mmCIF file of N, CA, C and O in Angstrom:
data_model
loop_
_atom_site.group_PDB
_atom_site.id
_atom_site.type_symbol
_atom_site.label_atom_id
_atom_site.label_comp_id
_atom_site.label_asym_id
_atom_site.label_seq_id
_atom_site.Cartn_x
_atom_site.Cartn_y
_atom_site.Cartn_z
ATOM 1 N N UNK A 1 -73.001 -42.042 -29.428
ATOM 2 C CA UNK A 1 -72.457 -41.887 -30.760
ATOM 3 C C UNK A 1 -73.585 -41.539 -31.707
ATOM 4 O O UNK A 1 -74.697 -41.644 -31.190
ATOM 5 N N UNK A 2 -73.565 -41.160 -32.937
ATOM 6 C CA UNK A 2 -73.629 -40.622 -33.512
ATOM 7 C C UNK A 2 -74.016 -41.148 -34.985
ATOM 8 O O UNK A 2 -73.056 -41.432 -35.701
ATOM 9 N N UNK A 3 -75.358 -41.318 -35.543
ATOM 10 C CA UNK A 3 -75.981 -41.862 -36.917
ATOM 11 C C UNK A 3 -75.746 -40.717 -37.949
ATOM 12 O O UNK A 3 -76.027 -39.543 -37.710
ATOM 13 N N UNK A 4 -75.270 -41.109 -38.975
ATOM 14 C CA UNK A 4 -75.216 -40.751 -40.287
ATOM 15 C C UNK A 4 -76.914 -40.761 -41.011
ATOM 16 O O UNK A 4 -77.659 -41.740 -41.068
ATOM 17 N N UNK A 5 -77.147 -39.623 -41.414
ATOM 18 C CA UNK A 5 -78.021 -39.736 -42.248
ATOM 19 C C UNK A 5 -78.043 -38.583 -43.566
ATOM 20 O O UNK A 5 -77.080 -37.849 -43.787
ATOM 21 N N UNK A 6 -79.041 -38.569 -44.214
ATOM 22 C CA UNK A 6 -79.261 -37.495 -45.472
ATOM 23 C C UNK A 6 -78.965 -35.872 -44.659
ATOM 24 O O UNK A 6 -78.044 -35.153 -45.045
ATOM 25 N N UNK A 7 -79.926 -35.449 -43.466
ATOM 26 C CA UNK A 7 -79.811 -34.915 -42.672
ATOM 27 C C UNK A 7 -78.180 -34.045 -41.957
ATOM 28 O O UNK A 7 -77.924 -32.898 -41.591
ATOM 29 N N UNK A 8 -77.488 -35.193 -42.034
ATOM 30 C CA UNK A 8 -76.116 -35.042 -40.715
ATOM 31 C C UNK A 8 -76.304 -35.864 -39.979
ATOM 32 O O UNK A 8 -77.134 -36.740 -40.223
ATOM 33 N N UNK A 9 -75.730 -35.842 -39.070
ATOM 34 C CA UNK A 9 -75.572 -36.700 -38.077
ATOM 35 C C UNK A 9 -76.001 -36.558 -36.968
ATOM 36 O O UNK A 9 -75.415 -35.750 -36.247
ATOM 37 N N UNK A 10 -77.163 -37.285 -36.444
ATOM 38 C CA UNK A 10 -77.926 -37.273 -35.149
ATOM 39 C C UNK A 10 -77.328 -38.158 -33.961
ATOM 40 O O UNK A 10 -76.797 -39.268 -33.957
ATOM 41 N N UNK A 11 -77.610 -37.260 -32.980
ATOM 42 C CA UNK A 11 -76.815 -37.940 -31.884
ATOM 43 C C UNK A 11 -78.132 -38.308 -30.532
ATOM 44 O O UNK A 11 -79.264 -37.826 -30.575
ATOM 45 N N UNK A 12 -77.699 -39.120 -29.569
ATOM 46 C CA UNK A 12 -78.558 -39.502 -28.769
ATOM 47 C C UNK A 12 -78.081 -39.266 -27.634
ATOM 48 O O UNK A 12 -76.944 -39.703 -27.456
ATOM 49 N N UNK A 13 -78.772 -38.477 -26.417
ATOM 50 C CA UNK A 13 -78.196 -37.911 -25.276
ATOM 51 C C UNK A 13 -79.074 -38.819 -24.342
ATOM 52 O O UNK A 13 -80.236 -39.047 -24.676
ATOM 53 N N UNK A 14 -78.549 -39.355 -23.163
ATOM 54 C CA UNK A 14 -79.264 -40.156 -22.570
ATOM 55 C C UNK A 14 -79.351 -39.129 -20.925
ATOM 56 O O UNK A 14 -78.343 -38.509 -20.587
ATOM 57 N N UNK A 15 -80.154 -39.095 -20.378
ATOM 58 C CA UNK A 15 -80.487 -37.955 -19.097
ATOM 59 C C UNK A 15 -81.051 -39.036 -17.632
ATOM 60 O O UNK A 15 -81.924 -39.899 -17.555
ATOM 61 N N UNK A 16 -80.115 -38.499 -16.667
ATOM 62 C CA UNK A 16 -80.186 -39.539 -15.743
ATOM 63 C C UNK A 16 -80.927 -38.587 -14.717
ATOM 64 O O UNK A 16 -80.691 -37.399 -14.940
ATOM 65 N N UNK A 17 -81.442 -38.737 -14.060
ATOM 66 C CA UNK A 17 -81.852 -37.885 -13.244
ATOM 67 C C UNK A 17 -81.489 -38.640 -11.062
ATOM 68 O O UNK A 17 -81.090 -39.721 -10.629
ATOM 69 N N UNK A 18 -81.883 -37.438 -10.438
ATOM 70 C CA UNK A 18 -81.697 -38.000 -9.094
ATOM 71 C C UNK A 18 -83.589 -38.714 -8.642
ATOM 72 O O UNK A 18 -84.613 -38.722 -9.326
ATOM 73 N N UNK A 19 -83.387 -39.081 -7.603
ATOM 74 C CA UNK A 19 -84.438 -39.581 -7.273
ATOM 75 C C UNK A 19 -85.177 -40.838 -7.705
ATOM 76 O O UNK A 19 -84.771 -41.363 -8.742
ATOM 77 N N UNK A 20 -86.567 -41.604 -6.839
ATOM 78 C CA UNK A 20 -87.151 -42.470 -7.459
ATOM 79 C C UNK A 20 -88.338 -41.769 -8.400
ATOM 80 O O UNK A 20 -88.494 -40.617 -7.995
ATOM 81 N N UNK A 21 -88.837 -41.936 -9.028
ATOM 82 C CA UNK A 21 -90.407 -42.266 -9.765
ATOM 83 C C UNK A 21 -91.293 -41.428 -8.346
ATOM 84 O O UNK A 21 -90.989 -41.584 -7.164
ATOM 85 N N UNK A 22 -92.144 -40.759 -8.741
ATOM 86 C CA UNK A 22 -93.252 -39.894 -7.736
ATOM 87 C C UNK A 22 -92.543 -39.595 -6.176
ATOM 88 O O UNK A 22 -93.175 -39.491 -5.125
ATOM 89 N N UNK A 23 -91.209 -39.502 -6.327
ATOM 90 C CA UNK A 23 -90.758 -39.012 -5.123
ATOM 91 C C UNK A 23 -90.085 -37.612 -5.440
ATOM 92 O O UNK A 23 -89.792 -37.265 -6.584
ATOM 93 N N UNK A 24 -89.843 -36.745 -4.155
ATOM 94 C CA UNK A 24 -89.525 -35.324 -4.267
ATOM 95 C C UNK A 24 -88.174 -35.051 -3.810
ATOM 96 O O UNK A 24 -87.980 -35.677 -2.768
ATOM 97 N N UNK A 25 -87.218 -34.410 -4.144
ATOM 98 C CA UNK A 25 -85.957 -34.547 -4.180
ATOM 99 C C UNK A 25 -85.512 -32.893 -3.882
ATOM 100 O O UNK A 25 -85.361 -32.187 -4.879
ATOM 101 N N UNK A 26 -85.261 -32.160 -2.251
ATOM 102 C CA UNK A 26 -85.153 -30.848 -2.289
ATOM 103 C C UNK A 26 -84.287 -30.239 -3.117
ATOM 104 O O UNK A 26 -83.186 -30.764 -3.281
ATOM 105 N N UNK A 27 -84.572 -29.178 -3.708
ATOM 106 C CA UNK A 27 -83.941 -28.170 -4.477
ATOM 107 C C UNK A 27 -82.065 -28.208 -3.961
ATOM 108 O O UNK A 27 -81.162 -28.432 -4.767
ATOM 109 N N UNK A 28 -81.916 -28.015 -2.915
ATOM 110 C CA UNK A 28 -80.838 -27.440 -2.615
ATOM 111 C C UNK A 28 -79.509 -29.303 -2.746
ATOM 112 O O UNK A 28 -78.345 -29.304 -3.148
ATOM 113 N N UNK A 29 -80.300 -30.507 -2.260
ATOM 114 C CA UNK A 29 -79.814 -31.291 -2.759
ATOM 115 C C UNK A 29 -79.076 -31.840 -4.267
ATOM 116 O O UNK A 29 -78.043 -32.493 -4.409
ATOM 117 N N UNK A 30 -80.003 -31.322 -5.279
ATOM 118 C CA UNK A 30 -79.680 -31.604 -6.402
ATOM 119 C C UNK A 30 -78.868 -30.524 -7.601
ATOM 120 O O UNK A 30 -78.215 -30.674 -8.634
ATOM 121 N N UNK A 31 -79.342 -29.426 -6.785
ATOM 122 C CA UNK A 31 -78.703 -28.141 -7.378
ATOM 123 C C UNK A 31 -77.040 -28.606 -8.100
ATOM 124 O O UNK A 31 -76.682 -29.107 -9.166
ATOM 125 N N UNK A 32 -76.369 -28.137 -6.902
ATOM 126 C CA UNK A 32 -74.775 -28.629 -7.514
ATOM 127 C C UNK A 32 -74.582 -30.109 -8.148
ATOM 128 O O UNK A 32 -73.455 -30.330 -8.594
ATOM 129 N N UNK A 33 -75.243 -30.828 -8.215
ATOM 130 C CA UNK A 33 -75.224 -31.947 -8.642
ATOM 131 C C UNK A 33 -75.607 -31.314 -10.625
ATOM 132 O O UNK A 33 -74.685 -31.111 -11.414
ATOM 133 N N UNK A 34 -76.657 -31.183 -10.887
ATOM 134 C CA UNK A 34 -77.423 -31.024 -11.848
ATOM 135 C C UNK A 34 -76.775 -29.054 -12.605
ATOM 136 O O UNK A 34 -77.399 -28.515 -13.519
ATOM 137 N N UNK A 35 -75.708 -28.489 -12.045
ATOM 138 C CA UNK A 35 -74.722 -27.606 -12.295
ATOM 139 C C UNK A 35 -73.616 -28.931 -12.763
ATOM 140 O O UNK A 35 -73.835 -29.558 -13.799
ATOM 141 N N UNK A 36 -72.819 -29.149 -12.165
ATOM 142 C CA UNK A 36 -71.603 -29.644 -12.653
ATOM 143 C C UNK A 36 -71.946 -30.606 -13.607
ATOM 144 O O UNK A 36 -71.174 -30.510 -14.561
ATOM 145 N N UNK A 37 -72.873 -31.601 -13.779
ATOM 146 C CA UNK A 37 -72.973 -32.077 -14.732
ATOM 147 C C UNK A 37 -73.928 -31.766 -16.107
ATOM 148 O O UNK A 37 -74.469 -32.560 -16.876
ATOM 149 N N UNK A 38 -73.910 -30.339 -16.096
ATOM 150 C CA UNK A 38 -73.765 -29.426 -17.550
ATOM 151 C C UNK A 38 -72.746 -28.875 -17.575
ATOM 152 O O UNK A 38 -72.114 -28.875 -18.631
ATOM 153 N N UNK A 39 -72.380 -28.405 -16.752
ATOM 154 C CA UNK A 39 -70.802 -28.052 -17.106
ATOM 155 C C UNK A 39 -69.970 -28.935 -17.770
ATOM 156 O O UNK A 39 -69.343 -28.746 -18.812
ATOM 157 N N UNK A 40 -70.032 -30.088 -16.947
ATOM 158 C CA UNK A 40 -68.949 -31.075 -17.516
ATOM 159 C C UNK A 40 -69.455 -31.561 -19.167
ATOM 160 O O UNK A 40 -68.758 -31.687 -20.173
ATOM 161 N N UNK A 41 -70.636 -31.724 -19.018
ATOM 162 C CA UNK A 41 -71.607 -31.734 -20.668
ATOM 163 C C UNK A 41 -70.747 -30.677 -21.829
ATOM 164 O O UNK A 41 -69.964 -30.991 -22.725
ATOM 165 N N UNK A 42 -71.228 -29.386 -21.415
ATOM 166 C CA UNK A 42 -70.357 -28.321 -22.556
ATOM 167 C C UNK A 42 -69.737 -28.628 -22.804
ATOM 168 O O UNK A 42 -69.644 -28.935 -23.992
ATOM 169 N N UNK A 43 -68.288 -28.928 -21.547
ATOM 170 C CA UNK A 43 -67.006 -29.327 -21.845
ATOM 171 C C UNK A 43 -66.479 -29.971 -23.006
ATOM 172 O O UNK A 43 -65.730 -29.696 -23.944
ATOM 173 N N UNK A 44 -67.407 -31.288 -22.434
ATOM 174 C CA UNK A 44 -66.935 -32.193 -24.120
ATOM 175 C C UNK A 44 -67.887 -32.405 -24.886
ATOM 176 O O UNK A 44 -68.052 -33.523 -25.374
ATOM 177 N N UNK A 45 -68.588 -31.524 -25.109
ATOM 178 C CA UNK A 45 -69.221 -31.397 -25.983
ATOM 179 C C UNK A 45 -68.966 -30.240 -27.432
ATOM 180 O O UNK A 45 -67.901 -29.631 -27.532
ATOM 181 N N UNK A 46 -69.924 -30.096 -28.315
ATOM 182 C CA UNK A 46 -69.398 -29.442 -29.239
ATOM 183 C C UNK A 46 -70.585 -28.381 -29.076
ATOM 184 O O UNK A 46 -71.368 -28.241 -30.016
ATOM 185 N N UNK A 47 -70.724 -27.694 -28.006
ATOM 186 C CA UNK A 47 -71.626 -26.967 -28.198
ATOM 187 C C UNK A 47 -71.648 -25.633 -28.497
ATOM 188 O O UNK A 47 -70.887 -25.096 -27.691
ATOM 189 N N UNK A 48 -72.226 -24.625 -29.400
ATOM 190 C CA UNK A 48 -71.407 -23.684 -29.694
ATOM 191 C C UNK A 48 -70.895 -22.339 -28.429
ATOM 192 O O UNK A 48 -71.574 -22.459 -27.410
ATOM 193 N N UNK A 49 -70.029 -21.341 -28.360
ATOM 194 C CA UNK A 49 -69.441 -20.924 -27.271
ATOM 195 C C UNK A 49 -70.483 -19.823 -26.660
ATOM 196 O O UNK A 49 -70.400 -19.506 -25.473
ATOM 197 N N UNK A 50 -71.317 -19.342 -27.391
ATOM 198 C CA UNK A 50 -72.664 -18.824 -27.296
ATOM 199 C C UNK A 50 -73.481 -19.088 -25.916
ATOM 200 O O UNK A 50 -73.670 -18.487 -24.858
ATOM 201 N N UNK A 51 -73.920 -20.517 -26.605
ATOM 202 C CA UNK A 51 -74.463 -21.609 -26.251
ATOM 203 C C UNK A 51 -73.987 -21.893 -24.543
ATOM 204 O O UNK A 51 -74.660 -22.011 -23.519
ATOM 205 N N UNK A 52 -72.625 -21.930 -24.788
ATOM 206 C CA UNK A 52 -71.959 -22.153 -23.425
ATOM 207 C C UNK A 52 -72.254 -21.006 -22.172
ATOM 208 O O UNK A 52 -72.719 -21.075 -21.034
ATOM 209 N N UNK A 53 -71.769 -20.037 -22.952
ATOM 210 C CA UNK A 53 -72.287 -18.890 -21.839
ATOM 211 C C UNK A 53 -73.664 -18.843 -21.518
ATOM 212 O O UNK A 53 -73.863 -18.898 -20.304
ATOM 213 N N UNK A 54 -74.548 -18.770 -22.133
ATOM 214 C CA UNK A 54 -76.059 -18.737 -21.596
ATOM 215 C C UNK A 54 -76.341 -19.964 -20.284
ATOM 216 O O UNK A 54 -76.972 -19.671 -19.269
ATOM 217 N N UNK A 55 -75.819 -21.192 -20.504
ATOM 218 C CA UNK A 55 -76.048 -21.978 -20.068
ATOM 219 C C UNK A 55 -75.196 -21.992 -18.605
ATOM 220 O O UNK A 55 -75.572 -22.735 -17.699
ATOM 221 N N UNK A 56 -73.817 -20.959 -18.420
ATOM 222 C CA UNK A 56 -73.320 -20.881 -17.298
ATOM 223 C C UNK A 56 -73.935 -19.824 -16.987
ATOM 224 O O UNK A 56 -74.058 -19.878 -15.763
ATOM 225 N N UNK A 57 -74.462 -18.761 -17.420
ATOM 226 C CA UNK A 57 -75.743 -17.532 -16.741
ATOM 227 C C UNK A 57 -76.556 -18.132 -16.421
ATOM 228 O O UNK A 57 -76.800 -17.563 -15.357
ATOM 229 N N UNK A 58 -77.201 -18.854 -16.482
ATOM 230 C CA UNK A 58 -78.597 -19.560 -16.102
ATOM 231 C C UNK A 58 -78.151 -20.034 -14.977
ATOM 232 O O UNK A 58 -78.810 -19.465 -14.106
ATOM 233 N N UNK A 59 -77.441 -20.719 -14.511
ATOM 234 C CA UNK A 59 -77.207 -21.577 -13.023
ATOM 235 C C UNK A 59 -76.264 -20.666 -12.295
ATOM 236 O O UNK A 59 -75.807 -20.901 -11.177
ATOM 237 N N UNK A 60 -75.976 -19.465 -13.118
ATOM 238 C CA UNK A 60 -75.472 -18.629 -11.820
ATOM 239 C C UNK A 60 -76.909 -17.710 -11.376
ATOM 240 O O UNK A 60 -77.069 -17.310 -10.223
ATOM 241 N N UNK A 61 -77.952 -17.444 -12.536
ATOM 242 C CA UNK A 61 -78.728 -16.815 -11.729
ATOM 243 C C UNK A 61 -79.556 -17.417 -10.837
ATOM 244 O O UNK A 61 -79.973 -16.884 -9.809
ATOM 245 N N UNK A 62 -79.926 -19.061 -11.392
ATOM 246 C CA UNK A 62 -80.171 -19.822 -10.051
ATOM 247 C C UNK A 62 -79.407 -19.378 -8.584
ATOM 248 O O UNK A 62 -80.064 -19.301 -7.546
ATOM 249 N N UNK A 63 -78.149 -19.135 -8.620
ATOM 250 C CA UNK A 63 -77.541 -19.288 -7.321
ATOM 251 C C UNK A 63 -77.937 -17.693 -6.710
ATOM 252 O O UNK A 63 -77.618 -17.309 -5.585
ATOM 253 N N UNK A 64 -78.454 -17.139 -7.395
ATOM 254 C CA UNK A 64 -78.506 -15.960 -6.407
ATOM 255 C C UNK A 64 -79.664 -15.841 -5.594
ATOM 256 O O UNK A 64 -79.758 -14.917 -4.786
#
């Protein structure tokens, strides 16, 4: 949620990631993982529709 200030309103995104601390986690493991959950992010998010497309180009050009 979301603080009121002079500004607008700042919000706080919290980012979970896979893996432990100094360990290595292969590419191809985390891929679709770390896709769908920006996707699902945009979704409900208010991000502008711009915004949205760049961000589904980017992980499709990953996939090629």
């Amino acid at each position: 949620k979301g603080t009121d200030s002079e500004e607008g309103q700042t919000t706080v995104t919290e980012h979970r990631t896979m893996g432990q601390a100094g360990t290595s986690v292969p590419y191809d493991t985390v891929y679709g993982q770390y896709r769908n959950e920006a996707m699902e992010t945009l979704e409900n998010s208010s991000v502008p529709y711009g915004m949205r497309e760049l961000v589904s180009d980017y992980f499709a050009t990953l996939e090629r």
